């Protein structure tokens, strides 16, 4: 797909069809995430990938009732690694750069999944401490869950601000 088409086709989907994402396609999504820019190229994040229903249910319990998560083919949890970033960049690394590293990687994954014809949802509402315990990611900060799957609904189309409302030219 053209990048423009990918961007326009991406919408959050919260109902999925039963489907197993092939390893080859998952590999392309993970490769896209791995190509994302990161501060000092440190890639201060880890992706915790969850495919099994039992584990997806446990993860869903951390999201204040967003049970549709279980329907996704795969849940990718992007977690920042503050220690790795702070070694190079101090508190700016641990407070900001590692979060950005994880977020950009998640965005690349979303765009690649869309390019491959999958639907996605970005889940940011979860109990961070509970999720950390459940997936055993001590030392990491879970930043976002990315759901990937085959859409079982037409996405709700969402509006956006006018460009003038999000840009302030300073020249
Ligand atoms: C930081 C962040 C957190 C979000 N958290 C959730 C969430 O917990 N549950 C959910 O269903 N959608 C969540 N979303 C998705 C947004 O609701 C969605 O992107 C927005 O409404 C625009 O719709 P669209 O993605 O279809 O363009 C989140 C998105 C972002 C960027």
Short mmCIF file of C-alpha atoms and ligand atoms in Angstrom, two decimals:
data_model
loop_
_atom_site.label_atom_id
_atom_site.label_comp_id
_atom_site.label_asym_id
_atom_site.label_seq_id
_atom_site.Cartn_x
_atom_site.Cartn_y
_atom_site.Cartn_z
CA UNK A 1 0.00 0.00 0.00
CA UNK A 2 1.00 3.59 -0.43
CA UNK A 3 1.89 5.21 2.90
CA UNK A 4 -0.95 7.67 2.43
CA UNK A 5 -3.42 4.81 2.04
CA UNK A 6 -2.05 3.08 5.13
CA UNK A 7 -2.48 6.24 7.17
CA UNK A 8 -6.01 6.79 5.92
CA UNK A 9 -6.99 3.10 6.34
CA UNK A 10 -5.88 2.87 9.96
CA UNK A 11 -8.78 3.02 12.37
CA UNK A 12 -9.15 1.52 15.82
CA UNK A 13 -11.01 -1.78 15.72
CA UNK A 14 -12.44 -3.28 18.90
CA UNK A 15 -14.00 -6.49 17.59
CA UNK A 16 -11.97 -9.19 15.86
CA UNK A 17 -12.59 -12.43 13.97
CA UNK A 18 -10.88 -15.63 15.13
CA UNK A 19 -7.66 -15.68 13.14
CA UNK A 20 -4.08 -16.79 13.64
CA UNK A 21 -1.63 -14.26 12.26
CA UNK A 22 1.04 -16.19 10.31
CA UNK A 23 4.56 -16.02 11.74
CA UNK A 24 5.85 -14.57 8.47
CA UNK A 25 3.47 -11.60 8.70
CA UNK A 26 4.08 -11.10 12.39
CA UNK A 27 7.76 -11.07 11.50
CA UNK A 28 7.18 -8.18 9.10
CA UNK A 29 5.35 -6.23 11.81
CA UNK A 30 8.14 -6.82 14.31
CA UNK A 31 10.74 -5.93 11.72
CA UNK A 32 8.98 -2.59 11.15
CA UNK A 33 9.04 -1.94 14.90
CA UNK A 34 12.72 -2.79 14.96
CA UNK A 35 13.42 -0.19 12.26
CA UNK A 36 11.90 2.67 14.23
CA UNK A 37 14.21 5.52 15.22
CA UNK A 38 15.32 5.63 18.83
CA UNK A 39 17.42 7.94 20.97
CA UNK A 40 21.08 7.16 20.31
CA UNK A 41 19.84 4.04 18.50
CA UNK A 42 19.63 2.40 21.92
CA UNK A 43 16.18 0.89 21.21
CA UNK A 44 15.40 1.15 24.90
CA UNK A 45 12.26 -0.96 24.81
CA UNK A 46 11.06 -4.54 24.70
CA UNK A 47 8.01 -6.02 23.03
CA UNK A 48 6.10 -8.62 25.04
CA UNK A 49 4.07 -10.62 22.52
CA UNK A 50 0.99 -12.50 23.68
CA UNK A 51 -0.85 -15.00 21.50
CA UNK A 52 -2.46 -17.45 23.92
CA UNK A 53 -6.06 -16.86 24.99
CA UNK A 54 -5.37 -17.58 28.65
CA UNK A 55 -2.63 -14.95 28.82
CA UNK A 56 -4.71 -12.48 26.77
CA UNK A 57 -7.49 -12.85 29.32
CA UNK A 58 -5.09 -12.09 32.15
CA UNK A 59 -3.82 -9.02 30.29
CA UNK A 60 -7.39 -7.89 29.54
CA UNK A 61 -8.11 -7.95 33.29
CA UNK A 62 -5.52 -5.19 33.66
CA UNK A 63 -7.43 -2.92 31.26
CA UNK A 64 -10.51 -2.00 33.29
CA UNK A 65 -12.87 -4.32 31.42
CA UNK A 66 -11.69 -4.01 27.83
CA UNK A 67 -12.45 -7.67 27.19
CA UNK A 68 -12.40 -7.29 23.39
CA UNK A 69 -8.62 -7.55 23.72
CA UNK A 70 -8.97 -11.34 23.92
CA UNK A 71 -10.33 -11.45 20.36
CA UNK A 72 -7.20 -9.98 18.79
CA UNK A 73 -4.84 -12.38 17.02
CA UNK A 74 -1.95 -10.99 18.98
CA UNK A 75 -1.33 -8.42 21.68
CA UNK A 76 2.00 -6.63 21.54
CA UNK A 77 2.93 -4.83 24.72
CA UNK A 78 5.56 -2.17 24.11
CA UNK A 79 7.51 -1.51 27.28
CA UNK A 80 10.14 1.16 27.80
CA UNK A 81 13.50 0.29 29.36
CA UNK A 82 14.43 3.34 31.47
CA UNK A 83 17.70 1.96 32.78
CA UNK A 84 19.14 1.45 29.30
CA UNK A 85 18.31 5.00 28.28
CA UNK A 86 19.43 6.63 31.53
CA UNK A 87 22.94 5.18 31.19
CA UNK A 88 23.43 7.41 28.18
CA UNK A 89 21.02 10.28 28.79
CA UNK A 90 20.32 10.49 32.53
CA UNK A 91 16.83 11.49 33.59
CA UNK A 92 15.92 12.73 30.12
CA UNK A 93 16.59 9.17 28.95
CA UNK A 94 14.62 7.46 31.72
CA UNK A 95 11.71 9.93 31.79
CA UNK A 96 11.31 10.68 28.12
CA UNK A 97 13.50 9.00 25.50
CA UNK A 98 12.73 5.39 26.42
CA UNK A 99 9.00 6.18 26.38
CA UNK A 100 9.38 7.76 22.96
CA UNK A 101 11.45 4.80 21.72
CA UNK A 102 8.68 2.39 22.73
CA UNK A 103 5.93 4.62 21.36
CA UNK A 104 7.52 5.12 17.95
CA UNK A 105 8.20 1.38 17.64
CA UNK A 106 4.55 0.70 18.47
CA UNK A 107 3.49 3.20 15.82
CA UNK A 108 5.65 1.53 13.19
CA UNK A 109 4.10 -1.83 14.13
CA UNK A 110 0.59 -0.39 13.78
CA UNK A 111 1.34 1.07 10.37
CA UNK A 112 2.93 -2.15 9.08
CA UNK A 113 0.03 -4.25 10.37
CA UNK A 114 -2.35 -1.89 8.55
CA UNK A 115 -0.24 -2.17 5.42
CA UNK A 116 -0.66 -5.97 5.59
CA UNK A 117 -4.45 -5.61 5.77
CA UNK A 118 -4.86 -6.13 9.50
CA UNK A 119 -6.79 -3.99 11.92
CA UNK A 120 -5.35 -2.65 15.12
CA UNK A 121 -6.18 -0.90 18.35
CA UNK A 122 -3.90 1.06 20.62
CA UNK A 123 -4.65 0.39 24.28
CA UNK A 124 -3.24 2.80 26.81
CA UNK A 125 -5.73 2.42 29.62
CA UNK A 126 -4.41 -0.24 31.96
CA UNK A 127 -3.23 -0.70 35.52
CA UNK A 128 0.52 -0.39 35.02
CA UNK A 129 1.52 -2.13 38.23
CA UNK A 130 -0.90 -5.01 37.71
CA UNK A 131 0.22 -5.49 34.11
CA UNK A 132 3.88 -5.39 35.11
CA UNK A 133 3.24 -8.18 37.62
CA UNK A 134 1.18 -10.28 35.23
CA UNK A 135 3.66 -10.26 32.36
CA UNK A 136 6.74 -10.16 34.58
CA UNK A 137 8.28 -7.06 33.04
CA UNK A 138 10.04 -5.66 36.11
CA UNK A 139 12.48 -2.94 35.11
CA UNK A 140 10.32 -1.97 32.14
CA UNK A 141 7.46 0.52 31.87
CA UNK A 142 4.55 -0.82 29.83
CA UNK A 143 3.67 2.06 27.51
CA UNK A 144 1.08 0.71 25.10
CA UNK A 145 -0.64 -2.45 24.00
CA UNK A 146 -1.11 -2.90 20.29
CA UNK A 147 -3.87 -5.30 19.25
CA UNK A 148 -3.60 -6.82 15.78
CA UNK A 149 -6.24 -8.93 14.11
CA UNK A 150 -8.84 -9.37 11.40
CA UNK A 151 -11.66 -6.85 11.81
CA UNK A 152 -15.01 -8.19 12.96
CA UNK A 153 -16.65 -4.78 12.74
CA UNK A 154 -16.60 -1.65 10.63
CA UNK A 155 -14.54 0.84 12.56
CA UNK A 156 -16.14 3.94 13.99
CA UNK A 157 -14.83 6.82 11.95
CA UNK A 158 -13.40 9.58 14.08
CA UNK A 159 -13.05 13.26 13.36
CA UNK A 160 -9.90 15.32 13.60
CA UNK A 161 -9.08 18.92 14.40
CA UNK A 162 -8.40 21.33 11.58
CA UNK A 163 -4.74 21.55 10.63
CA UNK A 164 -4.77 25.20 11.72
CA UNK A 165 -5.76 24.09 15.21
CA UNK A 166 -2.78 21.77 15.62
CA UNK A 167 -0.10 23.93 14.02
CA UNK A 168 1.33 27.25 15.02
CA UNK A 169 3.78 28.60 12.48
CA UNK A 170 6.48 30.60 14.18
CA UNK A 171 8.07 32.23 11.17
C1 LIG B 1 -2.28 6.97 24.09
C2 LIG B 1 -3.51 6.28 23.59
C3 LIG B 1 -4.29 5.52 24.46
C4 LIG B 1 -5.42 4.85 23.99
N1 LIG B 1 -6.09 4.01 24.83
C5 LIG B 1 -7.15 3.32 24.38
C6 LIG B 1 -7.79 2.36 25.19
O1 LIG B 1 -7.40 2.09 26.32
N2 LIG B 1 -8.87 1.71 24.68
C7 LIG B 1 -9.32 1.91 23.41
O2 LIG B 1 -10.29 1.27 23.01
N3 LIG B 1 -8.71 2.81 22.59
C8 LIG B 1 -7.64 3.51 23.04
N4 LIG B 1 -6.98 4.37 22.21
C9 LIG B 1 -7.44 4.55 20.83
C10 LIG B 1 -8.12 5.92 20.64
O3 LIG B 1 -9.36 5.91 21.30
C11 LIG B 1 -8.30 6.18 19.14
O4 LIG B 1 -7.05 6.16 18.50
C12 LIG B 1 -8.95 7.54 18.87
O5 LIG B 1 -10.27 7.55 19.37
C13 LIG B 1 -9.01 7.86 17.38
O6 LIG B 1 -9.68 6.84 16.67
P1 LIG B 1 -8.95 6.04 15.51
O7 LIG B 1 -7.80 5.28 16.12
O8 LIG B 1 -9.99 5.10 14.97
O9 LIG B 1 -8.48 7.03 14.50
C14 LIG B 1 -5.83 5.00 22.64
C15 LIG B 1 -5.03 5.77 21.77
C16 LIG B 1 -3.88 6.37 22.22
C17 LIG B 1 -3.00 7.10 21.24
#
